[in-house]
Coordinates of N, CA and C in Angstrom, one line a residue:
X9 N 42.5 88.1 91.5 CA 42.4 88.2 92.9 C 42.8 86.8 93.5
X10 N 42.4 85.8 92.8 CA 42.7 84.4 93.2 C 44.3 84.2 93.2
X11 N 44.9 84.8 92.2 CA 46.4 84.7 92.2 C 47.1 85.4 93.3
X12 N 46.5 86.5 93.7 CA 47.1 87.3 94.8 C 47.0 86.5 96.1
X13 N 45.8 85.8 96.3 CA 45.6 85.0 97.5 C 46.6 83.9 97.6
X14 N 46.8 83.2 96.4 CA 47.7 82.1 96.3 C 49.1 82.6 96.6
X15 N 49.5 83.7 96.0 CA 50.8 84.3 96.2 C 51.0 84.7 97.7
X16 N 50.0 85.2 98.3 CA 50.0 85.6 99.7 C 50.2 84.3 100.6
X17 N 49.6 83.2 100.2 CA 49.8 82.0 100.9 C 51.2 81.5 100.8
X18 N 51.7 81.6 99.6 CA 53.1 81.1 99.3 C 54.1 82.0 100.2
X19 N 53.9 83.3 100.2 CA 54.7 84.2 100.9 C 54.7 83.8 102.4
X20 N 53.5 83.5 102.9 CA 53.3 83.1 104.3 C 54.0 81.8 104.6
X21 N 54.0 80.9 103.7 CA 54.7 79.6 103.9 C 56.2 79.8 103.9
X22 N 56.7 80.6 103.0 CA 58.1 81.0 103.0 C 58.5 81.7 104.3
X23 N 57.7 82.6 104.7 CA 58.0 83.3 105.9 C 58.0 82.4 107.2
X24 N 57.1 81.5 107.3 CA 57.1 80.5 108.4 C 58.3 79.6 108.3
X25 N 58.6 79.2 107.1 CA 59.8 78.3 107.0 C 61.1 79.0 107.4
X26 N 61.2 80.3 106.9 CA 62.4 81.1 107.3 C 62.4 81.3 108.8
X27 N 61.3 81.6 109.4 CA 61.3 81.8 110.9 C 61.7 80.5 111.6
X28 N 61.2 79.4 111.1 CA 61.5 78.1 111.7 C 63.0 77.8 111.6
X29 N 63.6 78.0 110.4 CA 65.0 77.8 110.2 C 65.8 78.8 111.1
X30 N 65.4 80.0 111.2 CA 66.1 81.0 112.0 C 66.1 80.6 113.5
X31 N 65.0 80.1 114.0 CA 64.9 79.6 115.4 C 65.9 78.5 115.6
X32 N 65.9 77.5 114.6 CA 66.8 76.4 114.7 C 68.3 76.8 114.7
X33 N 68.6 77.7 113.8 CA 69.9 78.2 113.7 C 70.4 79.0 115.0
X34 N 69.5 79.8 115.5 CA 69.7 80.5 116.8 C 70.0 79.5 117.9
X35 N 69.1 78.5 118.0 CA 69.3 77.5 119.0 C 70.6 76.7 118.9
X36 N 70.9 76.3 117.7 CA 72.2 75.6 117.4 C 73.4 76.5 117.7
X37 N 73.3 77.8 117.4 CA 74.4 78.7 117.7 C 74.6 78.8 119.2
X38 N 73.5 78.9 120.0 CA 73.7 79.0 121.4 C 74.3 77.7 122.0
X39 N 73.8 76.5 121.4 CA 74.4 75.2 121.9 C 75.9 75.1 121.5
X40 N 76.2 75.7 120.3 CA 77.6 75.7 119.9 C 78.5 76.5 120.9
X41 N 78.0 77.7 121.2 CA 78.7 78.5 122.2 C 78.9 77.8 123.5
X42 N 77.8 77.1 124.0 CA 77.9 76.4 125.3 C 78.9 75.3 125.2
X43 N 78.9 74.5 124.1 CA 79.8 73.4 124.0 C 81.2 73.9 123.9
X44 N 81.4 75.0 123.2 CA 82.8 75.5 123.0 C 83.3 76.0 124.4
X45 N 82.4 76.6 125.2 CA 82.8 77.0 126.5 C 83.2 75.8 127.4
X46 N 82.3 74.8 127.3 CA 82.5 73.6 128.1 C 83.8 72.9 127.7
X47 N 84.1 72.9 126.4 CA 85.3 72.3 125.9 C 86.5 73.1 126.4
X48 N 86.5 74.4 126.4 CA 87.6 75.2 126.9 C 87.8 75.0 128.4
X49 N 86.7 74.8 129.1 CA 86.9 74.5 130.6 C 87.5 73.2 130.8
X50 N 87.1 72.2 130.0 CA 87.7 70.8 130.2 C 89.2 70.9 129.8
X51 N 89.5 71.6 128.7 CA 90.9 71.7 128.3 C 91.7 72.4 129.3
X52 N 91.2 73.4 130.0 CA 91.9 74.1 131.0 C 92.1 73.2 132.2
X53 N 91.1 72.5 132.6 CA 91.3 71.5 133.7 C 92.3 70.4 133.4
X54 N 92.2 70.0 132.1 CA 93.1 69.0 131.6 C 94.6 69.5 131.7
X55 N 94.8 70.7 131.3 CA 96.1 71.3 131.4 C 96.6 71.3 132.8
X56 N 95.8 71.7 133.7 CA 96.2 71.8 135.1 C 96.5 70.4 135.6
X57 N 95.7 69.4 135.3 CA 96.0 68.0 135.7 C 97.3 67.5 135.1
X58 N 97.5 67.8 133.9 CA 98.7 67.3 133.2 C 100.0 67.9 133.9
X59 N 99.9 69.2 134.3 CA 101.0 69.9 135.0 C 101.2 69.2 136.4
X60 N 100.1 68.9 137.0 CA 100.2 68.2 138.3 C 100.8 66.8 138.2
X61 N 100.5 66.1 137.1 CA 101.1 64.8 136.9 C 102.6 64.9 136.7
X62 N 103.0 65.9 135.9 CA 104.4 66.1 135.7 C 105.1 66.5 137.0
X63 N 104.5 67.3 137.8 CA 105.1 67.6 139.1 C 105.2 66.4 140.0
X64 N 104.2 65.6 140.1 CA 104.2 64.4 140.9 C 105.3 63.4 140.4
X65 N 105.4 63.3 139.1 CA 106.4 62.4 138.5 C 107.8 62.8 138.9
X66 N 108.0 64.1 138.8 CA 109.3 64.7 139.2 C 109.6 64.4 140.6
X67 N 108.7 64.6 141.5 CA 108.9 64.4 142.9 C 109.1 62.9 143.2
X68 N 108.3 62.1 142.5 CA 108.5 60.6 142.6 C 109.9 60.2 142.2
X69 N 110.4 60.7 141.1 CA 111.7 60.3 140.7 C 112.8 60.7 141.7
X70 N 112.6 61.9 142.2 CA 113.5 62.4 143.2 C 113.5 61.5 144.5
X71 N 112.3 61.1 144.9 CA 112.2 60.3 146.1 C 112.8 58.9 145.8
X72 N 112.6 58.4 144.6 CA 113.1 57.0 144.3 C 114.6 57.1 144.2
X73 N 115.2 58.2 143.7 CA 116.6 58.4 143.7 C 117.2 58.5 145.2
X74 N 116.4 59.2 146.0 CA 116.8 59.4 147.4 C 116.8 58.0 148.1
X75 N 115.8 57.2 147.8 CA 115.7 55.9 148.4 C 116.8 55.0 148.0
X76 N 117.2 55.1 146.7 CA 118.3 54.3 146.2 C 119.6 54.7 146.9
X77 N 119.8 56.0 147.1 CA 121.0 56.4 147.8 C 121.0 55.9 149.2
X78 N 119.8 56.0 149.9 CA 119.7 55.5 151.3 C 120.0 54.0 151.3
X79 N 119.6 53.2 150.4 CA 119.8 51.8 150.4 C 121.3 51.5 150.2
X80 N 122.0 52.3 149.4 CA 123.4 52.1 149.3 C 124.1 52.5 150.6
X81 N 123.7 53.5 151.2 CA 124.3 53.9 152.5 C 124.1 52.8 153.6
X82 N 122.9 52.3 153.6 CA 122.5 51.2 154.6 C 123.4 50.0 154.3
X83 N 123.6 49.7 153.1 CA 124.4 48.5 152.7 C 125.9 48.8 153.1
X84 N 126.3 50.0 152.9 CA 127.7 50.4 153.3 C 127.9 50.3 154.8
X85 N 126.8 50.8 155.6 CA 126.9 50.7 157.0 C 126.8 49.3 157.5
X86 N 126.1 48.4 156.8 CA 126.1 47.0 157.2 C 127.5 46.4 157.1
X87 N 128.2 46.8 156.0 CA 129.6 46.3 155.9 C 130.5 46.9 156.9
X88 N 130.3 48.2 157.2 CA 131.1 48.8 158.2 C 130.9 48.2 159.6
X89 N 129.6 47.9 159.9 CA 129.3 47.3 161.2 C 130.0 46.0 161.4
X90 N 130.1 45.2 160.3 CA 130.8 43.9 160.4 C 132.3 44.1 160.6
X91 N 132.8 45.2 160.2 CA 134.3 45.5 160.3 C 134.6 46.4 161.5
X92 N 133.6 46.8 162.4 CA 133.8 47.7 163.5 C 134.9 47.1 164.4
X93 N 135.8 48.0 164.9 CA 136.9 47.6 165.8 C 136.6 47.7 167.2
X94 N 135.7 48.6 167.6 CA 135.4 48.8 169.0 C 133.8 48.8 169.2
X95 N 133.4 48.5 170.5 CA 132.0 48.6 170.8 C 131.5 50.0 170.5
X96 N 132.2 51.1 170.8 CA 131.8 52.4 170.6 C 131.6 52.7 169.1
X97 N 132.5 52.3 168.3 CA 132.3 52.4 166.8 C 131.1 51.7 166.3
X98 N 131.0 50.5 166.8 CA 129.8 49.6 166.5 C 128.5 50.4 166.9
X99 N 128.5 50.9 168.1 CA 127.3 51.6 168.5 C 127.0 52.9 167.7
X100 N 128.0 53.6 167.3 CA 127.8 54.8 166.5 C 127.3 54.4 165.1
X101 N 127.9 53.4 164.5 CA 127.5 53.0 163.2 C 126.1 52.4 163.2
X102 N 125.8 51.7 164.3 CA 124.5 51.1 164.5 C 123.4 52.1 164.5
X103 N 123.7 53.2 165.3 CA 122.7 54.3 165.4 C 122.5 55.0 164.1
X104 N 123.6 55.2 163.4 CA 123.5 55.9 162.0 C 122.7 55.0 161.1
X105 N 123.0 53.7 161.1 CA 122.2 52.8 160.3 C 120.7 52.8 160.6
X106 N 120.4 52.8 161.9 CA 119.0 52.9 162.4 C 118.3 54.1 161.8
X107 N 119.0 55.3 161.9 CA 118.4 56.5 161.3 C 118.3 56.4 159.8
X108 N 119.2 55.8 159.2 CA 119.1 55.6 157.7 C 117.9 54.7 157.4
X109 N 117.7 53.7 158.1 CA 116.6 52.8 157.9 C 115.3 53.5 158.1
X110 N 115.2 54.3 159.2 CA 114.0 55.1 159.5 C 113.7 56.0 158.3
X111 N 114.8 56.7 157.9 CA 114.6 57.7 156.7 C 114.2 56.9 155.5
X112 N 114.7 55.8 155.3 CA 114.4 54.9 154.1 C 112.9 54.5 154.2
X113 N 112.4 54.1 155.3 CA 111.0 53.8 155.5 C 110.1 55.0 155.2
X114 N 110.5 56.1 155.8 CA 109.7 57.3 155.5 C 109.7 57.7 154.0
X115 N 110.8 57.6 153.4 CA 110.9 57.9 151.9 C 110.1 56.9 151.2
X116 N 110.1 55.7 151.6 CA 109.3 54.6 150.9 C 107.8 54.9 151.0
X117 N 107.4 55.4 152.2 CA 106.0 55.7 152.4 C 105.6 56.9 151.5
X118 N 106.5 57.9 151.4 CA 106.3 59.1 150.6 C 106.2 58.7 149.1
X119 N 107.0 57.7 148.7 CA 107.0 57.2 147.3 C 105.6 56.6 147.1
X120 N 105.1 55.8 148.0 CA 103.8 55.2 147.8 C 102.7 56.2 147.7
X121 N 102.8 57.3 148.5 CA 101.9 58.4 148.5 C 101.9 59.1 147.1
X122 N 103.1 59.3 146.6 CA 103.2 59.9 145.3 C 102.7 59.0 144.2
X123 N 102.9 57.7 144.3 CA 102.4 56.8 143.3 C 100.8 56.8 143.3
X124 N 100.3 56.8 144.6 CA 98.8 56.9 144.7 C 98.3 58.2 144.1
X125 N 99.0 59.3 144.3 CA 98.6 60.6 143.8 C 98.7 60.5 142.3
X126 N 99.7 59.9 141.8 CA 99.9 59.8 140.3 C 98.7 59.0 139.7
X127 N 98.4 57.9 140.3 CA 97.3 57.0 139.8 C 96.0 57.8 139.8
X128 N 95.7 58.6 140.9 CA 94.5 59.4 140.9 C 94.5 60.5 139.8
X129 N 95.7 61.1 139.7 CA 95.7 62.2 138.6 C 95.6 61.6 137.2
X130 N 96.2 60.5 137.0 CA 96.1 59.9 135.6 C 94.7 59.4 135.4
X131 N 94.0 58.9 136.4 CA 92.6 58.6 136.3 C 91.8 59.8 135.9
X132 N 92.0 60.9 136.6 CA 91.3 62.2 136.3 C 91.7 62.7 134.9
X133 N 92.9 62.5 134.5 CA 93.4 63.0 133.2 C 92.6 62.1 132.1
X134 N 92.5 60.8 132.3 CA 91.8 60.0 131.3 C 90.3 60.4 131.3
X135 N 89.7 60.6 132.4 CA 88.3 61.0 132.5 C 88.2 62.3 131.7
X136 N 89.0 63.3 131.9 CA 89.0 64.6 131.2 C 89.2 64.4 129.7
X137 N 90.1 63.5 129.3 CA 90.4 63.3 127.9 C 89.1 62.7 127.2
X138 N 88.5 61.8 127.9 CA 87.2 61.2 127.4 C 86.1 62.3 127.3
X139 N 86.1 63.1 128.3 CA 85.1 64.2 128.2 C 85.4 65.2 127.1
X140 N 86.7 65.4 126.9 CA 87.1 66.3 125.8 C 86.7 65.7 124.4
X141 N 87.0 64.4 124.3 CA 86.6 63.7 123.0 C 85.1 63.8 122.8
X142 N 84.3 63.5 123.8 CA 82.9 63.6 123.7 C 82.4 65.0 123.3
X143 N 82.9 66.0 124.0 CA 82.5 67.4 123.6 C 83.0 67.7 122.2
X144 N 84.1 67.3 121.8 CA 84.6 67.6 120.4 C 83.6 66.9 119.4
X145 N 83.2 65.7 119.7 CA 82.3 65.0 118.8 C 81.0 65.7 118.8
X146 N 80.4 66.1 119.9 CA 79.2 66.8 120.0 C 79.3 68.1 119.2
X147 N 80.4 68.8 119.4 CA 80.6 70.1 118.7 C 80.7 69.9 117.2
X148 N 81.4 68.8 116.7 CA 81.4 68.6 115.3 C 80.0 68.3 114.8
X149 N 79.2 67.5 115.5 CA 77.8 67.3 115.1 C 77.0 68.5 115.1
X150 N 77.1 69.4 116.1 CA 76.4 70.6 116.1 C 76.8 71.5 114.9
X151 N 78.1 71.6 114.6 CA 78.6 72.4 113.5 C 78.0 71.9 112.2
X152 N 78.0 70.5 112.1 CA 77.4 69.9 110.9 C 75.9 70.3 110.7
X153 N 75.2 70.2 111.8 CA 73.8 70.6 111.8 C 73.6 72.1 111.5
X154 N 74.4 72.9 112.1 CA 74.4 74.3 111.9 C 74.6 74.7 110.4
X155 N 75.6 74.0 109.8 CA 75.9 74.2 108.4 C 74.7 73.7 107.5
X156 N 74.1 72.6 107.9 CA 73.0 72.1 107.2 C 71.9 73.1 107.1
X157 N 71.5 73.7 108.3 CA 70.4 74.7 108.4 C 70.8 76.0 107.6
X158 N 72.0 76.4 107.7 CA 72.5 77.5 106.9 C 72.3 77.3 105.4
X159 N 72.7 76.1 104.9 CA 72.5 75.8 103.5 C 71.0 75.7 103.2
X160 N 70.2 75.2 104.1 CA 68.8 75.1 103.9 C 68.2 76.5 103.8
X161 N 68.7 77.4 104.6 CA 68.2 78.8 104.5 C 68.6 79.5 103.2
X162 N 69.8 79.2 102.8 CA 70.3 79.8 101.5 C 69.5 79.2 100.4
X163 N 69.2 77.9 100.4 CA 68.4 77.3 99.4 C 67.0 77.9 99.3
X164 N 66.4 78.1 100.5 CA 65.1 78.7 100.6 C 65.1 80.2 100.1
X165 N 66.2 80.9 100.4 CA 66.3 82.3 99.9 C 66.4 82.3 98.4
X166 N 67.2 81.4 97.8 CA 67.3 81.3 96.4 C 65.9 81.0 95.7
X167 N 65.2 80.1 96.4 CA 63.9 79.7 95.9 C 62.9 80.9 96.0
X168 N 63.0 81.6 97.0 CA 62.2 82.8 97.2 C 62.6 83.9 96.2
X169 N 63.9 84.1 95.9 CA 64.3 85.0 94.9 C 63.7 84.6 93.5
X170 N 63.8 83.3 93.2 CA 63.3 82.8 91.9 C 61.8 83.1 91.8
X171 N 61.1 82.8 92.9 CA 59.6 83.1 92.9 C 59.3 84.5 92.8
X172 N 60.1 85.4 93.4 CA 59.9 86.9 93.3 C 60.1 87.3 91.8
X173 N 61.1 86.7 91.2 CA 61.4 87.0 89.8 C 60.2 86.6 88.9
X174 N 59.7 85.4 89.2 CA 58.5 85.0 88.4 C 57.3 85.9 88.6
X175 N 57.1 86.4 89.8 CA 56.0 87.3 90.1 C 56.2 88.6 89.4
X176 N 57.4 89.1 89.4 CA 57.8 90.4 88.8 C 57.5 90.3 87.3
X177 N 57.9 89.2 86.7 CA 57.7 89.0 85.2 C 56.2 88.9 84.9
X178 N 55.6 88.1 85.7 CA 54.1 87.9 85.5 C 53.3 89.2 85.6
X179 N 53.7 90.0 86.5 CA 52.9 91.3 86.7 C 53.7 92.5 86.2
X180 N 54.7 92.2 85.4 CA 55.5 93.3 84.8 C 55.9 94.3 85.8
X181 N 56.5 93.9 86.9 CA 56.9 94.9 87.9 C 58.4 95.3 87.7

């Protein structure tokens, strides 16, 4: 009878340990799912930001090219102004040059706005990259812990199987 009580105590300890491991594994599994969802959200936002960065860079290059062309036209008009033959020609060229200068100033402001937008987007991109790295690190740690508890559960089950075999031999079951 004493052996049966000791055996019942052992079974109870195994059962409690198994339940404890099961709870930990379930908790870790839920955390893993949460981290994976968070990582997917960050990657999705990162992809959107990267696409916006590329769009802004494309527009920035176009505006810089436009500004360069405007500067060449302004320089050409400056030369033409110095060679104007009549006051009317000078007035027309002067007006054209004024409009080109105004357009160049506007394009210059647009370029600065695109550069500011680019800086903001790259800052956001770097922040998301850091968040992605952090989540990946946390996910690796959770997976490592999850694997540890699974191995612990397997070890406990093997130990329980061994103990069951001993009891079966002892009581000739």
